[in-house]
Amino acid sequence: MTSTELTLTRPDDWHVHLRDEQALTHTVPAMARYFGRTIVMPNLVPPVSNGAQASAYRERIMAAQQDCPRQVEPLMVIYLTDNTTAEDIRQAKAAGVVACKLYPAGATTNSDSGVTDINTIYPALEAMQQEGLRFLLHGEVTDHEIDIFDREKVFIDRTLRQLANDFPELPMVLEHITTKDAADFVAGAGQNVAATITAHHLLYNRNDMLVGGIRPHYYCLPILKRNIHQQALIEAATSGSSKFFLGTDSAPHTQDNKETSCGCAGSYTAYAAIELYAQAFEQAGALDKLEQFASHNGPDFYGMARNTDTITLKKSPWKVADSLPLGDSQVIPLCAGETLQWQVVPS
Ligand SMILES: NC(=O)N[C@@H](CC(=O)O)C(=O)O
Ligand SMILES: [Zn+2]
Ligand SMILES: [Zn+2]
């Protein structure tokens, strides 16, 4: 029997970019539609790198949703730099920060202030382990000679294995995984190692970005890989393993900054996040696994209670807008102009 309605424990998004200033008036209400909580990525310019900055950013996010029918709870993250001290970690914890993010310097959008050598942040990692903060990783090396399609695998071999070995008690999340290598590593690692998976890496592979013309709105980091990797991610997400959970990595850039000779990395999916995941899980014949992935595994890993209420999706095809407002500019959403199958029933 094919389902036409699906009720889930309210989901959370464990990886989103809300940006700042005017963009918040669009990115925050999109998340507040039905997500319970969201892990807010700190890669602003300048980055959110201490507890005071995280608190101020949280207030701007709350202000952007004061007129929404319901609110999403922002969970704040600080950006690790070569200068992050153990004291910064303790102050961040006291300010309510729940996690710290590693951006290898130069790896992705707004990572210039990121970490240049993993060993420089060992004192901060020790403090995070003591304070019970989660460690979130953008897992790619940046060496010029390493092929962009191999950068995640090389990061696992060179850095993540070492970190998992040196910090067996530190809960760490390899963010937005894109390869079979990552799915296998996480599945085989200790219980302290988990991963988020985006909807776009479940729905697409690099052919979707490159065959028949180059499609900049599919360009994100880590870059879409070949279809065997897409297949491995689908298997991991639908496997019933508690180590994999929802993180959209919704990362809006204005149309001008995407459709240009050197376009930014990032795809905007927050406008239809759970709807896109439902499409991916349905295509895999695994809609019954969506609730665990979207609503159970994340809070369990973060040591938080699961949401107690529900949302309902119904199968009712609808056409995605060709563009959406983003602050005083516009963003081309992933799947612009296409038909999606699922809609969230307004509650
Ligand atoms: N995923 C992306 O391609 N871009 C993200 C940064 C990130 O998550 O790496 C962004 O902030 O635009
Ligand atoms: Zn990233
Ligand atoms: Zn991201």
CSV table of C-alpha atoms and ligand atoms in Angstrom, one decimal:
chain,number,residue,atom,x,y,z
A,1,MET,CA,0.0,0.0,0.0
A,2,THR,CA,1.3,3.5,-0.8
A,3,SER,CA,0.9,6.0,2.0
A,4,THR,CA,-0.7,9.4,1.3
A,5,GLU,CA,-0.4,10.7,4.9
A,6,LEU,CA,2.4,10.5,7.4
A,7,THR,CA,2.5,11.6,11.0
A,8,LEU,CA,5.9,12.0,12.7
A,9,THR,CA,7.2,13.2,16.0
A,10,ARG,CA,8.1,16.8,15.4
A,11,PRO,CA,11.5,16.8,13.6
A,12,ASP,CA,14.6,19.0,14.4
A,13,ASP,CA,17.2,20.2,12.0
A,14,TRP,CA,20.8,19.6,13.3
A,15,HIS,CA,22.6,21.7,10.8
A,16,VAL,CA,21.3,24.9,9.2
A,17,HIS,CA,22.7,28.3,8.0
A,18,LEU,CA,20.3,31.1,8.9
A,19,ARG,CA,22.7,33.9,7.9
A,20,ASP,CA,22.1,37.3,9.6
A,21,GLU,CA,20.4,40.7,9.4
A,22,GLN,CA,17.7,41.0,6.7
A,23,ALA,CA,18.1,37.3,5.6
A,24,LEU,CA,16.8,36.2,9.1
A,25,THR,CA,13.3,37.6,8.2
A,26,HIS,CA,13.1,34.7,5.6
A,27,THR,CA,15.3,31.9,6.9
A,28,VAL,CA,14.0,31.9,10.4
A,29,PRO,CA,10.3,31.7,9.6
A,30,ALA,CA,11.0,28.9,7.1
A,31,MET,CA,12.5,26.9,10.0
A,32,ALA,CA,9.7,27.9,12.4
A,33,ARG,CA,7.1,26.4,10.2
A,34,TYR,CA,7.4,23.0,11.8
A,35,PHE,CA,11.0,22.3,13.2
A,36,GLY,CA,11.3,21.9,17.0
A,37,ARG,CA,14.9,22.9,17.3
A,38,THR,CA,17.7,23.8,15.0
A,39,ILE,CA,21.5,23.7,15.3
A,40,VAL,CA,22.5,27.2,14.0
A,41,MET,CA,25.8,27.2,12.1
A,42,PRO,CA,28.2,30.0,13.2
A,43,ASN,CA,29.9,30.9,9.9
A,44,LEU,CA,28.9,34.5,9.8
A,45,VAL,CA,31.4,37.2,8.9
A,46,PRO,CA,33.0,37.7,11.4
A,47,PRO,CA,32.3,34.2,12.8
A,48,VAL,CA,30.3,33.5,16.0
A,49,SER,CA,33.3,32.5,18.1
A,50,ASN,CA,32.4,33.0,21.7
A,51,GLY,CA,29.5,32.7,24.1
A,52,ALA,CA,28.6,36.4,24.1
A,53,GLN,CA,28.4,36.5,20.3
A,54,ALA,CA,26.3,33.3,20.3
A,55,SER,CA,23.8,34.9,22.8
A,56,ALA,CA,23.6,38.1,20.7
A,57,TYR,CA,23.0,36.0,17.5
A,58,ARG,CA,20.3,34.0,19.3
A,59,GLU,CA,18.5,37.2,20.2
A,60,ARG,CA,18.5,38.3,16.6
A,61,ILE,CA,17.1,34.9,15.6
A,62,MET,CA,14.4,35.1,18.2
A,63,ALA,CA,13.5,38.7,17.1
A,64,ALA,CA,13.1,37.4,13.5
A,65,GLN,CA,10.3,35.0,14.5
A,66,GLN,CA,8.4,37.0,17.1
A,67,ASP,CA,5.4,37.3,14.7
A,68,CYS,CA,5.5,33.7,13.5
A,69,PRO,CA,2.6,31.4,14.6
A,70,ARG,CA,5.1,29.2,16.3
A,71,GLN,CA,8.8,29.4,17.1
A,72,VAL,CA,11.8,27.2,16.4
A,73,GLU,CA,14.3,26.8,19.3
A,74,PRO,CA,17.8,27.9,18.1
A,75,LEU,CA,20.6,25.8,19.5
A,76,MET,CA,23.8,27.8,19.4
A,77,VAL,CA,27.2,26.8,18.2
A,78,ILE,CA,30.6,28.5,18.3
A,79,TYR,CA,33.2,28.5,15.5
A,80,LEU,CA,36.6,27.1,16.5
A,81,THR,CA,39.6,29.1,15.6
A,82,ASP,CA,43.3,28.5,16.2
A,83,ASN,CA,42.9,30.9,19.2
A,84,THR,CA,39.9,29.2,20.9
A,85,THR,CA,40.9,28.5,24.5
A,86,ALA,CA,39.6,26.1,27.2
A,87,GLU,CA,38.3,29.3,28.9
A,88,ASP,CA,36.3,30.2,25.8
A,89,ILE,CA,34.7,26.8,25.9
A,90,ARG,CA,33.7,27.2,29.5
A,91,GLN,CA,32.2,30.6,28.9
A,92,ALA,CA,30.4,29.3,25.8
A,93,LYS,CA,28.9,26.5,27.9
A,94,ALA,CA,27.8,29.0,30.5
A,95,ALA,CA,26.1,31.1,27.8
A,96,GLY,CA,24.0,28.0,26.7
A,97,VAL,CA,26.1,27.0,23.7
A,98,VAL,CA,25.6,23.3,22.9
A,99,ALA,CA,28.4,22.6,20.4
A,100,CYS,CA,31.5,23.8,18.7
A,101,LYS,CA,32.2,23.7,15.0
A,102,LEU,CA,35.4,22.8,13.2
A,103,TYR,CA,35.9,24.5,9.8
A,104,PRO,CA,39.3,23.6,8.4
A,105,ALA,CA,40.6,26.9,7.2
A,106,GLY,CA,39.7,27.4,3.6
A,107,ALA,CA,37.4,24.4,3.3
A,108,THR,CA,34.0,26.0,2.7
A,109,THR,CA,32.0,29.2,2.8
A,110,ASN,CA,33.3,31.7,5.4
A,111,SER,CA,36.0,29.4,6.7
A,112,ASP,CA,38.9,31.8,6.5
A,113,SER,CA,39.0,32.1,10.3
A,114,GLY,CA,38.9,28.4,10.7
A,115,VAL,CA,41.5,26.0,12.2
A,116,THR,CA,44.8,25.6,10.3
A,117,ASP,CA,46.2,22.7,12.4
A,118,ILE,CA,44.0,20.3,14.3
A,119,ASN,CA,46.6,20.0,17.1
A,120,THR,CA,46.1,23.7,18.0
A,121,ILE,CA,42.6,23.0,19.2
A,122,TYR,CA,43.4,20.0,21.5
A,123,PRO,CA,43.0,22.1,24.7
A,124,ALA,CA,39.6,23.3,23.5
A,125,LEU,CA,38.6,19.7,22.6
A,126,GLU,CA,39.6,18.6,26.1
A,127,ALA,CA,37.5,21.3,27.6
A,128,MET,CA,34.5,20.4,25.4
A,129,GLN,CA,34.8,16.8,26.5
A,130,GLN,CA,34.7,17.9,30.1
A,131,GLU,CA,31.9,20.4,29.6
A,132,GLY,CA,29.7,18.0,27.6
A,133,LEU,CA,29.7,20.1,24.4
A,134,ARG,CA,29.2,18.4,21.0
A,135,PHE,CA,32.0,18.6,18.4
A,136,LEU,CA,30.7,19.3,14.9
A,137,LEU,CA,33.0,18.8,11.9
A,138,HIS,CA,33.1,20.0,8.3
A,139,GLY,CA,35.1,17.0,7.2
A,140,GLU,CA,37.3,18.0,4.3
A,141,VAL,CA,41.0,18.6,3.8
A,142,THR,CA,42.0,21.7,1.9
A,143,ASP,CA,45.4,20.6,0.4
A,144,HIS,CA,45.6,21.9,-3.1
A,145,GLU,CA,46.8,18.6,-4.5
A,146,ILE,CA,43.9,16.6,-3.1
A,147,ASP,CA,41.1,16.2,-5.6
A,148,ILE,CA,37.8,17.9,-4.5
A,149,PHE,CA,35.9,14.6,-4.8
A,150,ASP,CA,38.4,12.9,-2.4
A,151,ARG,CA,38.6,15.6,0.3
A,152,GLU,CA,36.1,14.0,2.6
A,153,LYS,CA,37.7,10.6,2.5
A,154,VAL,CA,41.2,12.0,3.0
A,155,PHE,CA,39.9,14.0,6.0
A,156,ILE,CA,38.6,10.8,7.6
A,157,ASP,CA,41.9,9.0,7.0
A,158,ARG,CA,44.1,11.8,8.1
A,159,THR,CA,42.2,13.6,10.8
A,160,LEU,CA,38.9,12.0,11.9
A,161,ARG,CA,40.5,8.6,12.8
A,162,GLN,CA,43.0,10.4,15.0
A,163,LEU,CA,40.3,12.5,16.7
A,164,ALA,CA,38.0,9.6,17.3
A,165,ASN,CA,41.0,7.7,18.8
A,166,ASP,CA,42.2,10.6,21.0
A,167,PHE,CA,38.7,11.7,22.2
A,168,PRO,CA,36.7,8.5,22.8
A,169,GLU,CA,34.4,10.3,25.2
A,170,LEU,CA,33.7,13.4,23.0
A,171,PRO,CA,30.5,13.2,21.1
A,172,MET,CA,31.3,14.2,17.5
A,173,VAL,CA,29.2,14.7,14.4
A,174,LEU,CA,30.7,14.4,10.9
A,175,GLU,CA,28.4,17.0,9.2
A,176,HIS,CA,26.7,16.6,5.8
A,177,ILE,CA,28.4,13.3,4.8
A,178,THR,CA,28.7,12.7,1.1
A,179,THR,CA,30.6,9.4,0.7
A,180,LYS,CA,30.3,5.7,1.3
A,181,ASP,CA,33.6,6.0,3.1
A,182,ALA,CA,32.1,8.4,5.6
A,183,ALA,CA,28.9,6.3,6.1
A,184,ASP,CA,31.1,3.2,6.7
A,185,PHE,CA,33.5,5.0,9.0
A,186,VAL,CA,30.7,6.4,11.2
A,187,ALA,CA,28.8,3.1,11.3
A,188,GLY,CA,32.0,1.3,12.5
A,189,ALA,CA,33.2,4.0,14.9
A,190,GLY,CA,32.4,4.2,18.6
A,191,GLN,CA,29.0,5.4,19.9
A,192,ASN,CA,30.4,8.9,20.3
A,193,VAL,CA,30.6,9.4,16.5
A,194,ALA,CA,27.5,10.2,14.4
A,195,ALA,CA,26.7,12.0,11.2
A,196,THR,CA,24.1,14.3,9.6
A,197,ILE,CA,22.9,13.7,6.0
A,198,THR,CA,21.3,16.4,3.8
A,199,ALA,CA,18.2,15.9,1.7
A,200,HIS,CA,20.1,17.0,-1.4
A,201,HIS,CA,22.8,14.4,-1.0
A,202,LEU,CA,20.1,11.7,-0.7
A,203,LEU,CA,18.3,13.0,-3.8
A,204,TYR,CA,21.1,13.8,-6.1
A,205,ASN,CA,24.6,12.9,-7.4
A,206,ARG,CA,27.1,14.7,-9.4
A,207,ASN,CA,25.4,13.9,-12.7
A,208,ASP,CA,22.5,16.0,-11.6
A,209,MET,CA,24.9,19.0,-11.2
A,210,LEU,CA,27.1,18.4,-14.3
A,211,VAL,CA,25.3,16.4,-17.1
A,212,GLY,CA,23.8,18.5,-19.9
A,213,GLY,CA,25.0,21.8,-18.4
A,214,ILE,CA,26.5,23.1,-15.2
A,215,ARG,CA,23.8,23.8,-12.5
A,216,PRO,CA,25.2,26.1,-9.9
A,217,HIS,CA,22.3,25.7,-7.4
A,218,TYR,CA,23.4,22.0,-6.9
A,219,TYR,CA,26.9,23.2,-6.0
A,220,CYS,CA,27.5,22.8,-2.3
A,221,LEU,CA,30.3,21.5,-0.2
A,222,PRO,CA,31.2,18.8,0.3
A,223,ILE,CA,30.4,18.5,-3.4
A,224,LEU,CA,27.9,15.9,-4.7
A,225,LYS,CA,29.7,12.6,-5.5
A,226,ARG,CA,29.1,9.7,-7.9
A,227,ASN,CA,25.9,7.6,-7.5
A,228,ILE,CA,27.5,4.8,-5.5
A,229,HIS,CA,28.0,7.3,-2.8
A,230,GLN,CA,24.5,8.6,-3.0
A,231,GLN,CA,23.3,5.0,-2.7
A,232,ALA,CA,25.4,4.4,0.4
A,233,LEU,CA,24.0,7.6,2.0
A,234,ILE,CA,20.4,6.4,1.3
A,235,GLU,CA,21.2,3.1,2.9
A,236,ALA,CA,22.7,4.7,6.0
A,237,ALA,CA,19.8,7.1,6.4
A,238,THR,CA,17.2,4.4,6.0
A,239,SER,CA,19.2,1.6,7.9
A,240,GLY,CA,17.6,2.2,11.3
A,241,SER,CA,21.0,3.0,12.7
A,242,SER,CA,20.8,5.6,15.5
A,243,LYS,CA,24.0,7.3,14.2
A,244,PHE,CA,22.6,9.1,11.3
A,245,PHE,CA,20.2,12.0,11.5
A,246,LEU,CA,18.7,15.0,9.8
A,247,GLY,CA,20.8,18.1,9.1
A,248,THR,CA,19.6,20.1,6.1
A,249,ASP,CA,22.7,22.2,5.6
A,250,SER,CA,20.3,24.6,4.0
A,251,ALA,CA,22.8,27.3,3.0
A,252,PRO,CA,21.2,30.2,1.0
A,253,HIS,CA,23.2,32.5,-1.2
A,254,THR,CA,21.7,35.2,-3.3
A,255,GLN,CA,21.0,34.4,-6.9
A,256,ASP,CA,23.8,36.9,-7.9
A,257,ASN,CA,26.3,35.1,-5.8
A,258,LYS,CA,25.4,31.7,-7.2
A,259,GLU,CA,24.9,32.5,-10.9
A,260,THR,CA,28.3,34.1,-11.6
A,261,SER,CA,31.7,33.1,-12.9
A,262,CYS,CA,32.9,32.0,-9.4
A,263,GLY,CA,29.7,31.0,-7.6
A,264,CYS,CA,29.3,30.3,-3.8
A,265,ALA,CA,28.9,26.8,-2.4
A,266,GLY,CA,25.5,26.1,-0.8
A,267,SER,CA,22.0,25.0,-1.6
A,268,TYR,CA,18.8,26.5,-0.2
A,269,THR,CA,16.4,23.8,1.1
A,270,ALA,CA,14.9,25.1,4.3
A,271,TYR,CA,11.7,26.2,2.4
A,272,ALA,CA,10.8,22.5,2.0
A,273,ALA,CA,13.2,20.5,4.2
A,274,ILE,CA,11.1,17.7,5.6
A,275,GLU,CA,9.2,17.6,2.3
A,276,LEU,CA,12.5,16.9,0.4
A,277,TYR,CA,13.5,14.2,2.9
A,278,ALA,CA,10.1,12.6,2.6
A,279,GLN,CA,10.6,12.4,-1.2
A,280,ALA,CA,14.0,10.8,-0.8
A,281,PHE,CA,12.7,8.3,1.8
A,282,GLU,CA,9.7,7.4,-0.3
A,283,GLN,CA,11.9,6.9,-3.4
A,284,ALA,CA,13.9,4.4,-1.3
A,285,GLY,CA,10.7,2.6,-0.1
A,286,ALA,CA,11.6,3.6,3.5
A,287,LEU,CA,9.0,6.2,4.6
A,288,ASP,CA,8.6,4.2,7.8
A,289,LYS,CA,12.3,5.0,8.7
A,290,LEU,CA,11.9,8.8,8.3
A,291,GLU,CA,10.7,9.5,11.8
A,292,GLN,CA,13.7,7.8,13.5
A,293,PHE,CA,16.1,9.8,11.2
A,294,ALA,CA,14.3,13.1,11.4
A,295,SER,CA,12.9,13.1,15.0
A,296,HIS,CA,14.6,10.5,17.3
A,297,ASN,CA,18.2,10.0,16.5
A,298,GLY,CA,19.3,13.7,16.7
A,299,PRO,CA,17.9,14.5,20.2
A,300,ASP,CA,19.1,11.1,21.5
A,301,PHE,CA,22.6,11.9,20.3
A,302,TYR,CA,22.6,15.4,21.8
A,303,GLY,CA,21.3,14.1,25.1
A,304,MET,CA,18.0,16.1,24.7
A,305,ALA,CA,14.4,15.0,25.0
A,306,ARG,CA,12.6,14.1,21.8
A,307,ASN,CA,9.8,16.5,20.9
A,308,THR,CA,6.5,15.3,22.3
A,309,ASP,CA,4.1,16.6,19.6
A,310,THR,CA,3.7,15.7,16.0
A,311,ILE,CA,3.5,17.0,12.4
A,312,THR,CA,1.6,15.5,9.6
A,313,LEU,CA,2.6,15.4,5.9
A,314,LYS,CA,0.2,14.6,3.1
A,315,LYS,CA,0.9,13.6,-0.4
A,316,SER,CA,-0.3,16.4,-2.5
A,317,PRO,CA,2.0,17.5,-5.4
A,318,TRP,CA,2.9,21.2,-5.5
A,319,LYS,CA,5.1,23.4,-7.6
A,320,VAL,CA,8.2,25.1,-6.0
A,321,ALA,CA,8.5,28.8,-6.7
A,322,ASP,CA,11.1,29.9,-9.3
A,323,SER,CA,12.7,32.2,-6.7
A,324,LEU,CA,12.2,33.2,-3.1
A,325,PRO,CA,13.0,36.4,-1.2
A,326,LEU,CA,16.2,36.5,0.9
A,327,GLY,CA,16.4,39.7,2.8
A,328,ASP,CA,16.3,42.5,0.3
A,329,SER,CA,17.5,40.1,-2.5
A,330,GLN,CA,16.4,36.7,-3.8
A,331,VAL,CA,17.5,33.1,-3.6
A,332,ILE,CA,16.9,30.3,-6.1
A,333,PRO,CA,15.7,27.4,-4.1
A,334,LEU,CA,16.9,23.9,-4.9
A,335,CYS,CA,14.2,22.3,-7.1
A,336,ALA,CA,13.0,25.7,-8.3
A,337,GLY,CA,10.0,25.3,-10.6
A,338,GLU,CA,9.8,21.6,-10.0
A,339,THR,CA,7.0,19.5,-8.5
A,340,LEU,CA,7.4,18.0,-5.0
A,341,GLN,CA,5.1,15.3,-3.7
A,342,TRP,CA,4.7,16.0,0.0
A,343,GLN,CA,3.3,19.0,2.0
A,344,VAL,CA,3.2,19.6,5.7
A,345,VAL,CA,-0.4,20.0,6.9
A,346,PRO,CA,-0.6,23.4,8.7
A,347,SER,CA,-1.5,22.8,12.3
B,1,LIG,N1,27.5,23.6,2.5
B,1,LIG,C1,27.9,24.6,1.7
B,1,LIG,O1,28.1,24.4,0.6
B,1,LIG,N2,28.0,25.9,2.2
B,1,LIG,C2,27.8,26.3,3.6
B,1,LIG,C3,29.0,26.0,4.4
B,1,LIG,C4,29.1,24.5,4.8
B,1,LIG,O2,28.2,24.0,5.4
B,1,LIG,O3,30.1,23.9,4.5
B,1,LIG,C5,27.5,27.8,3.6
B,1,LIG,O4,27.6,28.4,4.6
B,1,LIG,O5,27.2,28.3,2.5
B,2,ZN,ZN,30.2,22.4,6.0
B,3,ZN,ZN,26.7,23.8,6.5
